[in-house]
GROMACS .gro file of C-alpha atoms in nm:
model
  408
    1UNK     CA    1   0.000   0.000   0.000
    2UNK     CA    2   0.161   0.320  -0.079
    3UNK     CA    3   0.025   0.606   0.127
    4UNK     CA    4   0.098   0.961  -0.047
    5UNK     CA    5   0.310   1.194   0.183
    6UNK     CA    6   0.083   1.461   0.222
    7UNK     CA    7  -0.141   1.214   0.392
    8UNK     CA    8   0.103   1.282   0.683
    9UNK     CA    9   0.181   1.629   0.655
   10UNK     CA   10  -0.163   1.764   0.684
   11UNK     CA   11  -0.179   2.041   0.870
   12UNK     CA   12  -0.399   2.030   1.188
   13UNK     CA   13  -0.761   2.146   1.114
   14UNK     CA   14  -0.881   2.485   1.074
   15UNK     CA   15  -1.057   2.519   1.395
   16UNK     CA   16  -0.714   2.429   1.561
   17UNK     CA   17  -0.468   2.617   1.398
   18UNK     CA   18  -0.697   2.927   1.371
   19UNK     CA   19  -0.536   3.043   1.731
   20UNK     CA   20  -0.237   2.875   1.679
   21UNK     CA   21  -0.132   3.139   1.473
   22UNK     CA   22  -0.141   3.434   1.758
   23UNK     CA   23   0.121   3.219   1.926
   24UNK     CA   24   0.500   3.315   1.801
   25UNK     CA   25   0.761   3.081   1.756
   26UNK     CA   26   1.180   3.212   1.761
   27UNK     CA   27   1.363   2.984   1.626
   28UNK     CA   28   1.778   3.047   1.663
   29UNK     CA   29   1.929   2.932   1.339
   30UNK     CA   30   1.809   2.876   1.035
   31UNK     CA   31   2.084   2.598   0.906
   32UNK     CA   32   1.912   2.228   0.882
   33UNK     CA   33   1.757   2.149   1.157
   34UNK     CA   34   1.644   2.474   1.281
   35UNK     CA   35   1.462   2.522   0.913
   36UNK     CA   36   1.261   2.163   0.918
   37UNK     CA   37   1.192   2.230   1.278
   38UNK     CA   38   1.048   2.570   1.210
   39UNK     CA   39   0.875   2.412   0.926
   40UNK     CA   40   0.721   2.151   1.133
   41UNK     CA   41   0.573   2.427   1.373
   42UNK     CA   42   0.461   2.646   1.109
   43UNK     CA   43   0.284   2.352   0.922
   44UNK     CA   44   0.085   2.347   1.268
   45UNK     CA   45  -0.060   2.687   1.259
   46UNK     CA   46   0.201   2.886   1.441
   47UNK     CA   47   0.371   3.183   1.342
   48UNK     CA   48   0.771   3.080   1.353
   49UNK     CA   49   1.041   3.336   1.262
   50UNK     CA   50   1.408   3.205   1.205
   51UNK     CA   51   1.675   3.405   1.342
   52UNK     CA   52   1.975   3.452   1.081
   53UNK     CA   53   2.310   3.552   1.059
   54UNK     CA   54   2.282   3.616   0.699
   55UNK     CA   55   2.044   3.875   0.471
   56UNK     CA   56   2.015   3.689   0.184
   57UNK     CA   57   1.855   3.370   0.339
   58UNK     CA   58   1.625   3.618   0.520
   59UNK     CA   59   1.572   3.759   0.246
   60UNK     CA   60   1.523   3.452   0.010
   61UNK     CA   61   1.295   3.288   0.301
   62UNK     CA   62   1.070   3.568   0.298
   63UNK     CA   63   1.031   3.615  -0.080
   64UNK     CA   64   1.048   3.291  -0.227
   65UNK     CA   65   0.994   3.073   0.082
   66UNK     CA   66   1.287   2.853   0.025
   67UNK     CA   67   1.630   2.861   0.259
   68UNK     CA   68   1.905   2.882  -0.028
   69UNK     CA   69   2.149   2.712   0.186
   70UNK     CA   70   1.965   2.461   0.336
   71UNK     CA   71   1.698   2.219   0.232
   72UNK     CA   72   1.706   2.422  -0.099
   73UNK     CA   73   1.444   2.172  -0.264
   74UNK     CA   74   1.183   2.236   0.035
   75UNK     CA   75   0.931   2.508  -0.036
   76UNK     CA   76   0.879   2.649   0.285
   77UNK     CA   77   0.527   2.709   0.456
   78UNK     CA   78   0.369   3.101   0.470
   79UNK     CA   79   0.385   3.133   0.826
   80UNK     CA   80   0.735   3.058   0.840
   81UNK     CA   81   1.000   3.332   0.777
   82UNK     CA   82   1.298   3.513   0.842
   83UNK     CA   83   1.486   3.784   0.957
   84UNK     CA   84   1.857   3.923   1.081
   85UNK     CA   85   1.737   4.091   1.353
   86UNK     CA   86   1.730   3.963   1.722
   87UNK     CA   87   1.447   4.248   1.852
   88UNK     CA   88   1.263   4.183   1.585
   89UNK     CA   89   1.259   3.792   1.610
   90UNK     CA   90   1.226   3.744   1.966
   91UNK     CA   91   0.962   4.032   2.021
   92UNK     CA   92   0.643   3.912   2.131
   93UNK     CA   93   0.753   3.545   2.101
   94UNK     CA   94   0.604   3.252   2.338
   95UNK     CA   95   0.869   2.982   2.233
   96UNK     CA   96   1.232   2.950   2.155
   97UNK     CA   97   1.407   2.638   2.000
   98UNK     CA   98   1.772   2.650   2.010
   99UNK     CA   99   1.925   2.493   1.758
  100UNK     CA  100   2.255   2.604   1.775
  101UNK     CA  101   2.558   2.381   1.832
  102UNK     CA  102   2.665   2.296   2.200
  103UNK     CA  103   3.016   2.452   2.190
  104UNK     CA  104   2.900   2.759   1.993
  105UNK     CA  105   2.593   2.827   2.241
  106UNK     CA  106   2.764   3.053   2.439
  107UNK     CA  107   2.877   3.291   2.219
  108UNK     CA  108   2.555   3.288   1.993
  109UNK     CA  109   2.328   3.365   2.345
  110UNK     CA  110   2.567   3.647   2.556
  111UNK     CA  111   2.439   3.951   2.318
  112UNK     CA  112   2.074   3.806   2.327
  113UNK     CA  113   2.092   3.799   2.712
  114UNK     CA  114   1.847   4.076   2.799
  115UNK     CA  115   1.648   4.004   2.538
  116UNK     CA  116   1.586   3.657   2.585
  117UNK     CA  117   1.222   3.726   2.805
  118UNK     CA  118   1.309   3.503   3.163
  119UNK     CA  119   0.947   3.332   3.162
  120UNK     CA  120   0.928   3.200   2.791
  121UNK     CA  121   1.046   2.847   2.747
  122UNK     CA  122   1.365   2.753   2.546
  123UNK     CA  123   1.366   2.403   2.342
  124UNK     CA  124   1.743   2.275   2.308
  125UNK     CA  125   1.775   2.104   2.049
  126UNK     CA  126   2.193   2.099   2.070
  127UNK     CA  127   2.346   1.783   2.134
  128UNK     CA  128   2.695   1.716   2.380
  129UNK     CA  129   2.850   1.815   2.638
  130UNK     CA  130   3.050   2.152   2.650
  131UNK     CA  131   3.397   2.059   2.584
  132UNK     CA  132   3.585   2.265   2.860
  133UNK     CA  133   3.363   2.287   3.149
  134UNK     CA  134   3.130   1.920   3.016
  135UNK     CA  135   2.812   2.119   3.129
  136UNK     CA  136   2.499   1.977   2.945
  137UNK     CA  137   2.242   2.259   2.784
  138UNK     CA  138   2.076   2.220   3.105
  139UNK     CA  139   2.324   2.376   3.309
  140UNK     CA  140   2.525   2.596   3.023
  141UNK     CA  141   2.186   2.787   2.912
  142UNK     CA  142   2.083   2.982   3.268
  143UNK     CA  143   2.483   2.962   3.319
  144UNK     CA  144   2.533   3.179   3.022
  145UNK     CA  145   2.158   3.400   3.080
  146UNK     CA  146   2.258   3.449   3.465
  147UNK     CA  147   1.962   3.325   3.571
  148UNK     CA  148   1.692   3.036   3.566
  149UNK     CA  149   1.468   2.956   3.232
  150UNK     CA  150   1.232   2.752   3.169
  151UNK     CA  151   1.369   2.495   2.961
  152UNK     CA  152   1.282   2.200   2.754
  153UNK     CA  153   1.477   1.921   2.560
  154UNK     CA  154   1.367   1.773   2.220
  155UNK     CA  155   1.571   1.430   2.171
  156UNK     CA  156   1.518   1.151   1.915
  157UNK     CA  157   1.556   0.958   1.580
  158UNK     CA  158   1.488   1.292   1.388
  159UNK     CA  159   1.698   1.363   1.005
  160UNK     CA  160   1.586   1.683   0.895
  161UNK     CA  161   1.487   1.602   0.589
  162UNK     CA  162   1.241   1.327   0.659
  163UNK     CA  163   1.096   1.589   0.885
  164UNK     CA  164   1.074   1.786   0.629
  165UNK     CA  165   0.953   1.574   0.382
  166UNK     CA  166   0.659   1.401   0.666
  167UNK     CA  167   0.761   1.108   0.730
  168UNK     CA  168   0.624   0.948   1.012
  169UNK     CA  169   0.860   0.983   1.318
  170UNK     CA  170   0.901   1.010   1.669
  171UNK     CA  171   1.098   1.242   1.947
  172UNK     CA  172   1.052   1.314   2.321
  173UNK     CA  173   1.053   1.571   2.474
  174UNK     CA  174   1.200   1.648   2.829
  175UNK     CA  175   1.178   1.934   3.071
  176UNK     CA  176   1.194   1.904   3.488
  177UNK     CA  177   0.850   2.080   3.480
  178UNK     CA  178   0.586   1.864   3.275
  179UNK     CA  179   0.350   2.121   3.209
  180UNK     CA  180   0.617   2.328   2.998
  181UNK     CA  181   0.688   1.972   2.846
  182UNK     CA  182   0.326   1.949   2.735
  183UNK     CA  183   0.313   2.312   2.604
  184UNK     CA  184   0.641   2.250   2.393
  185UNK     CA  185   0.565   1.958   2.241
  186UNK     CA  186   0.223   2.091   2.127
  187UNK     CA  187   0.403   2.334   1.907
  188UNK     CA  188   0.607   1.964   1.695
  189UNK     CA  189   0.274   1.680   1.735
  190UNK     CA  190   0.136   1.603   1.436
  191UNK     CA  191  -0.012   1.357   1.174
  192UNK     CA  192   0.381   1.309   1.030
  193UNK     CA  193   0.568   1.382   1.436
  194UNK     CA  194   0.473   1.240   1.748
  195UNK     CA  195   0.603   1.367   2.049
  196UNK     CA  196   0.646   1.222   2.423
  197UNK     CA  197   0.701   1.406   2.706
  198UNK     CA  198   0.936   1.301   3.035
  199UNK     CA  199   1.085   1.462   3.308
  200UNK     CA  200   1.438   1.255   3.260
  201UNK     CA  201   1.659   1.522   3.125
  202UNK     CA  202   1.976   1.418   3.198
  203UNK     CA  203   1.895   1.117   3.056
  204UNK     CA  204   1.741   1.305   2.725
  205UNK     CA  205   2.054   1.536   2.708
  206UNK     CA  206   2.329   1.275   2.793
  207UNK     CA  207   2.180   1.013   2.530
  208UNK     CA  208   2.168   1.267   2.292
  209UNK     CA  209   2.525   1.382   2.340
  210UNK     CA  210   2.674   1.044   2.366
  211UNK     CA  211   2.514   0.887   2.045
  212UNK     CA  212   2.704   1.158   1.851
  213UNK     CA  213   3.063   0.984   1.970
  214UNK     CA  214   2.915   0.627   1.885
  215UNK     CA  215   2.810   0.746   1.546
  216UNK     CA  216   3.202   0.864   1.457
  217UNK     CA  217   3.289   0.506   1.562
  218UNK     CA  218   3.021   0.332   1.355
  219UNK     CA  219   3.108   0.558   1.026
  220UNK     CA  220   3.494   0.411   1.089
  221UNK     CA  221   3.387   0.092   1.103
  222UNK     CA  222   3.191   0.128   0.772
  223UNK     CA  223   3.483   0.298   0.646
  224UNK     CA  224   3.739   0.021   0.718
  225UNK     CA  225   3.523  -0.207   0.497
  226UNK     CA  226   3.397  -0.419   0.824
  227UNK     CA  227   3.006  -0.568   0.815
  228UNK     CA  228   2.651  -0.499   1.003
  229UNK     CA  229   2.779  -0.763   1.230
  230UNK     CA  230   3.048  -0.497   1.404
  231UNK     CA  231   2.757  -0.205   1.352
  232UNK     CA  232   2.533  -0.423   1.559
  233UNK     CA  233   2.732  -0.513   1.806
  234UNK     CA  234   2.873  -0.110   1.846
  235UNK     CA  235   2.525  -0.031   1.879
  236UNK     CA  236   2.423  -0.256   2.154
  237UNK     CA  237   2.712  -0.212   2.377
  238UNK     CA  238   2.741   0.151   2.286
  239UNK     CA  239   2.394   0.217   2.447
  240UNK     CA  240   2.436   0.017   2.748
  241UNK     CA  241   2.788   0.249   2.796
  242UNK     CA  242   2.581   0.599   2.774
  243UNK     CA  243   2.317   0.440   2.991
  244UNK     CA  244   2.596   0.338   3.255
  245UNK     CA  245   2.710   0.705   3.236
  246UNK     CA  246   2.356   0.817   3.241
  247UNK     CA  247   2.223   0.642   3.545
  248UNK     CA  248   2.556   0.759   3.729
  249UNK     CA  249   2.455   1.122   3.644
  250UNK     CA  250   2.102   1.075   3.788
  251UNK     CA  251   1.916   0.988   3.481
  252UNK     CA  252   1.663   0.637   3.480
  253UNK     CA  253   1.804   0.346   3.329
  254UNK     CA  254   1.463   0.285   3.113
  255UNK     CA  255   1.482   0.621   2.911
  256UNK     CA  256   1.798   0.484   2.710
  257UNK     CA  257   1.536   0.196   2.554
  258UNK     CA  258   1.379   0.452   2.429
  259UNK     CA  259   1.344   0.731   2.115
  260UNK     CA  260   1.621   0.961   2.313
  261UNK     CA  261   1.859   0.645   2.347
  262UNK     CA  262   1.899   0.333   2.149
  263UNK     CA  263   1.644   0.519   1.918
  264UNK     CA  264   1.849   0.848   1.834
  265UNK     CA  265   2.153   0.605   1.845
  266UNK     CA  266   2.039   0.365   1.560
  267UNK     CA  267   1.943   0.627   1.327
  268UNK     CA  268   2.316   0.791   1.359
  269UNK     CA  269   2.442   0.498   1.356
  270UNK     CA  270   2.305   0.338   1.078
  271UNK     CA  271   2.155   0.657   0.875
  272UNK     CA  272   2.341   0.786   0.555
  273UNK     CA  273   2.245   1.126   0.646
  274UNK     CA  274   2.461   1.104   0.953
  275UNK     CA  275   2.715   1.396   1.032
  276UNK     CA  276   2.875   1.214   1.275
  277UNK     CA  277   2.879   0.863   1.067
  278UNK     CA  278   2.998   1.088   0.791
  279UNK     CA  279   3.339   1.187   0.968
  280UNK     CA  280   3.367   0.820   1.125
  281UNK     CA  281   3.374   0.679   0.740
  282UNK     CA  282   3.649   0.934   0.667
  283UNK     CA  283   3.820   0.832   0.905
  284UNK     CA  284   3.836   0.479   0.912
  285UNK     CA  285   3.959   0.508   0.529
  286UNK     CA  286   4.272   0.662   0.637
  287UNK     CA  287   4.206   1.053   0.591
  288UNK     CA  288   4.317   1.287   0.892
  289UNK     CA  289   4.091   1.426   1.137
  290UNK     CA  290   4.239   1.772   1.088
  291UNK     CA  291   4.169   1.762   0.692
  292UNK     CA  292   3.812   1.622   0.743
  293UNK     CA  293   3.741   1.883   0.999
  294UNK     CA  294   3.913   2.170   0.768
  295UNK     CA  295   3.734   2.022   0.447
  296UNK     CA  296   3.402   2.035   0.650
  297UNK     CA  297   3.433   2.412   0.755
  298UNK     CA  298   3.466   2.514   0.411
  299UNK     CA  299   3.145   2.386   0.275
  300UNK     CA  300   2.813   2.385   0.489
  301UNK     CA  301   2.834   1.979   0.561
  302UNK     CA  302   2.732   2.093   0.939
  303UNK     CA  303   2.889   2.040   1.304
  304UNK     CA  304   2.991   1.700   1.402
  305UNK     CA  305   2.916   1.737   1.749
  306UNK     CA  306   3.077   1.360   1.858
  307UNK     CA  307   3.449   1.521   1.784
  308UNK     CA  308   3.420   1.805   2.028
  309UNK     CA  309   3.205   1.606   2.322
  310UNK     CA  310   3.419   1.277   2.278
  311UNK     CA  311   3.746   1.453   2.516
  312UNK     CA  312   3.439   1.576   2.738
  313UNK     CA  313   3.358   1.245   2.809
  314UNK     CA  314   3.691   1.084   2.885
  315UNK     CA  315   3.707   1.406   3.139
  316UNK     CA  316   3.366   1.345   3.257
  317UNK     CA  317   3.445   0.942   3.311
  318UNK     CA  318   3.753   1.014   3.464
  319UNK     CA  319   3.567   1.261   3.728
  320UNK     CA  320   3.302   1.037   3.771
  321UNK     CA  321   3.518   0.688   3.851
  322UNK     CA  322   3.390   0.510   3.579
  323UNK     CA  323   3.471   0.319   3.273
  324UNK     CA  324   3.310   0.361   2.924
  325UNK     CA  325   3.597   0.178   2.704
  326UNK     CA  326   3.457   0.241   2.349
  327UNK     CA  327   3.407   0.691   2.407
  328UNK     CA  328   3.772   0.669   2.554
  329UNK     CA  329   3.888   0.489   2.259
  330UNK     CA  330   3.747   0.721   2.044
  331UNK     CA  331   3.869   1.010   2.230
  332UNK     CA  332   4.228   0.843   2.193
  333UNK     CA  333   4.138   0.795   1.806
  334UNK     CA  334   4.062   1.190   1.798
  335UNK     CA  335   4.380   1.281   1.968
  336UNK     CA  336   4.618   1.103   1.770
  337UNK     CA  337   4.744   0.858   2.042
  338UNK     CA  338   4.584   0.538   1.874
  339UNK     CA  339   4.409   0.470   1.540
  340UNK     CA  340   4.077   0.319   1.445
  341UNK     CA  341   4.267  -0.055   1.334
  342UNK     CA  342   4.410  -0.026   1.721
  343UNK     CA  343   4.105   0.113   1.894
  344UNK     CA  344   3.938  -0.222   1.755
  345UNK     CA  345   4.186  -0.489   1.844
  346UNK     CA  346   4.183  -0.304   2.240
  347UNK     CA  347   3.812  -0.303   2.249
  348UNK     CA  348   3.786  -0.666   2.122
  349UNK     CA  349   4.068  -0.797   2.332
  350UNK     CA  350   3.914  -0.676   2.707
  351UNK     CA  351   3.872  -0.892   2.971
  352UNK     CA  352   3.550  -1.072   2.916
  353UNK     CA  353   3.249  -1.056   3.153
  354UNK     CA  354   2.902  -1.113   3.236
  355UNK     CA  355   2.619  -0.969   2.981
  356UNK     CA  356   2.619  -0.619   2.993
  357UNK     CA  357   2.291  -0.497   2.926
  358UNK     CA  358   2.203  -0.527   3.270
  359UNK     CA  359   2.494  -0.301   3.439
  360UNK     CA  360   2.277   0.011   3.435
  361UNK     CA  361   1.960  -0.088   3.596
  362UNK     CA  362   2.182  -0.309   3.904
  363UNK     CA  363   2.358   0.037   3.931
  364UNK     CA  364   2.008   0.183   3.948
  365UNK     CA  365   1.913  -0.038   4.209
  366UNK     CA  366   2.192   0.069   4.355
  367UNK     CA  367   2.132   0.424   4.440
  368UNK     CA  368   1.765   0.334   4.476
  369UNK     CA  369   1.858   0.121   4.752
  370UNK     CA  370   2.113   0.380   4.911
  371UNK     CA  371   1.888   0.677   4.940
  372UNK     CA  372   1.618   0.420   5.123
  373UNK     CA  373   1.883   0.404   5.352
  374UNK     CA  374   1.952   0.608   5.617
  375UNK     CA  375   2.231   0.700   5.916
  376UNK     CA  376   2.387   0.407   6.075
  377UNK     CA  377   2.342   0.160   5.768
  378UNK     CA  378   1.961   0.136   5.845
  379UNK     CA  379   1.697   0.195   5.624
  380UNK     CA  380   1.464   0.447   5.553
  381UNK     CA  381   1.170   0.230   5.700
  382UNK     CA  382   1.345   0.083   5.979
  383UNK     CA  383   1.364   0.403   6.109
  384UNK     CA  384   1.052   0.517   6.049
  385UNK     CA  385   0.956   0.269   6.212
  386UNK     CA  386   1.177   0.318   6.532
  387UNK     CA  387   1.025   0.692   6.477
  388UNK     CA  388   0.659   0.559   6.504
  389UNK     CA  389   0.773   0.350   6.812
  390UNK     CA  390   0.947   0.643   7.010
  391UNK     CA  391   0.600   0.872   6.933
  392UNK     CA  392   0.414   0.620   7.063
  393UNK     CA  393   0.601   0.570   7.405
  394UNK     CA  394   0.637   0.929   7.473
  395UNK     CA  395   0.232   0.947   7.391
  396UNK     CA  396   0.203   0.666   7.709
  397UNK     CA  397   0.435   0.814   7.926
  398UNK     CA  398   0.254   1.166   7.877
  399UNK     CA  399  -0.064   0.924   7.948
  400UNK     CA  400   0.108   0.777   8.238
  401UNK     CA  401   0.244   1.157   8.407
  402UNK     CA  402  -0.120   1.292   8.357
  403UNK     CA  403  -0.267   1.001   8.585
  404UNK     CA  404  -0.025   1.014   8.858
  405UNK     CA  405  -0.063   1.402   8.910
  406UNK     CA  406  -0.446   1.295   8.881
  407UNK     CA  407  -0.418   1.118   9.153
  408UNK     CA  408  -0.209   1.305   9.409
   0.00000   0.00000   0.00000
């Protein structure tokens, strides 16, 4: 059965998008992702406006509804445009989505500081960890504002161009407060996009950053010839490292068997339209890392965000005690102290264990057990229950004091 791709891409009715349209949408950047992802939200009825460094995609955006540099074959919706101009974009606007690399958010938000209004939500959608201080977007964003924002996380199996294009897919969205997760991931649901909401955003923003790392190792693998047998196998154990790392960071085990984990990790992975996977391939067919990187700067390829958060990692396992063999070989690979053909043989030749898809939920139980338990080695209940017990005896000896003065 072939099902025509407007089928999915319907806008919402009428009746809902009517008022839709009185709520304004800023979205920072207007390279890839942040152009499909405004598109999305515009084909739902909302007014979105793309913030952009440059006049002539403003300019080409608002004429002829198409992003010259991006997605150049995508004809654009009428509620989405552009413009150069921070004021102009972010006045009166009830949303932001961030899509803006990790290590360039900094920069991109100081000028925008007192512009950015402190009660409207702001949807990351940057992936990693900041390479010199490992902060996720959860703590770098209010970091770099000076203050608290509400803030929500979109994570998941998402290429921009199948967004684009309406192909049925999936994301989830995260935030700490679930009503702002609701309200942001009413602006992306739709016929082609269906959006879940959590609370578990360090595990949203830590599967999303690792994933990228993974991906570089996958595309090197493909590159050095090897089969679906060693993508597979990356894959698996791959996930069960970030969720490791994830669980030690606070985040549930069960959110990495999800679209944010094993979901996000497949598609770059496995997906030609990979960054990430792109760079890996590169690599593992001999070319440098410095003439990849150079060669990608000079054309608009995009931001392979597993390079930069790769040494964040190794810095982030070695503060955190832990072991996560296949980022740290990659970060090795990226520093020129070992090569892909090395990397390999060390991962393969490890000690070998017990399955490891169950490490993360017994570390899990772990620190579920530990925060039931209280001073002394005792748990929670025990003494709650001593608690109820002591109450109870002071009530009788209260009893007690009140009958003998009774008496006398």
């Amino acid at each position: 059965l072939c099902v025509p791709i407007s089928t999915f891409r319907q806008q919402r009715t009428a009746m809902a998008a009517a008022p839709n349209a009185q709520t304004k949408v800023c979205v920072f950047g207007s390279g890839t992702f942040g152009t499909a992802l405004g598109t999305v939200i515009a084909r739902n009825g909302f007014t979105v406006t793309l913030l952009t460094r440059r006049d002539n995609v403003a300019a080409s955006i608002n004429t002829q509804h198409i992003n010259p540099q991006h997605l150049t074959d995508c004809k654009l919706p009428p509620l989405l445009s552009a413009t150069t101009s921070a004021e102009e974009a972010l006045a009166g606007c009830c949303f932001i989505v961030h899509c803006i690399p990790v290590q360039s958010t900094a920069d991109f938000l100081k000028p925008y500081t007192d512009l950015i209004p402190p009660n409207v939500p702001i949807i990351s959608t940057s992936k990693g960890l900041h390479s010199e201080t490992l902060e996720t977007m959860a703590e770098l964003v209010p970091r770099i504002l000076g203050r608290p924002q509400p803030m929500a996380f979109l994570s998941g199996p998402t290429f921009a161009k199948e967004l684009i294009d309406g192909f049925p897919s999936g994301a989830v969205m995260a935030s700490e407060d679930m009503k702002v997760a609701d309200a942001c991931a009413h602006l992306f649901h739709c016929n082609a996009l269906r959006i879940y909401t959590t609370t578990d955003v360090i595990g949203v923003e830590i599967g999303g950053a690792l994933k990228n790392v993974y991906a570089v190792a996958a595309g090197a693998a493909e590159g050095m010839g090897l089969g679906v047998n060693t993508t597979a196998f990356l894959v698996t154990r791959a996930c069960a490292e970030m969720n490791v790392l994830a669980v030690a960071m606070g985040a549930r085990a069960h959110t990495m068997a999800g679209l944010s984990g094993i979901g996000d990790l497949m598609l770059t992975c496995m997906g030609g339209a990979s960054r990430n996977k792109a760079v890996g391939a590169r690599i593992g067919k001999g070319e440098s890392l410095k003439s990849i990187l150079e060669s990608r700067k000079a054309s608009l390829d995009g931001v392979a965000e597993g390079i930069a958060t790769a040494p964040a990692v190794a810095k982030l396992v070695k503060k955190l005690g832990m072991d996560a063999p296949i980022a740290l070989a990659m970060a090795a690979v990226f520093d020129g102290s070992t090569n892909m053909q090395q990397a390999i043989m060390m991962l393969m030749q490890r000690p070998r264990g017990e399955d490891f898809s169950a490490i993360a939920h017994q570390a899990e139980e772990k620190l579920r057990q530990r925060c039931l338990t209280g001073p002394l080695g005792v748990s929670a209940r025990a003494w709650a229950g001593l608690a109820m017990a002591q109450a109870v005896l002071l009530v009788g000896l209260a009893g007690a004091f009140a009958l003998q003065r009774r008496a006398r």
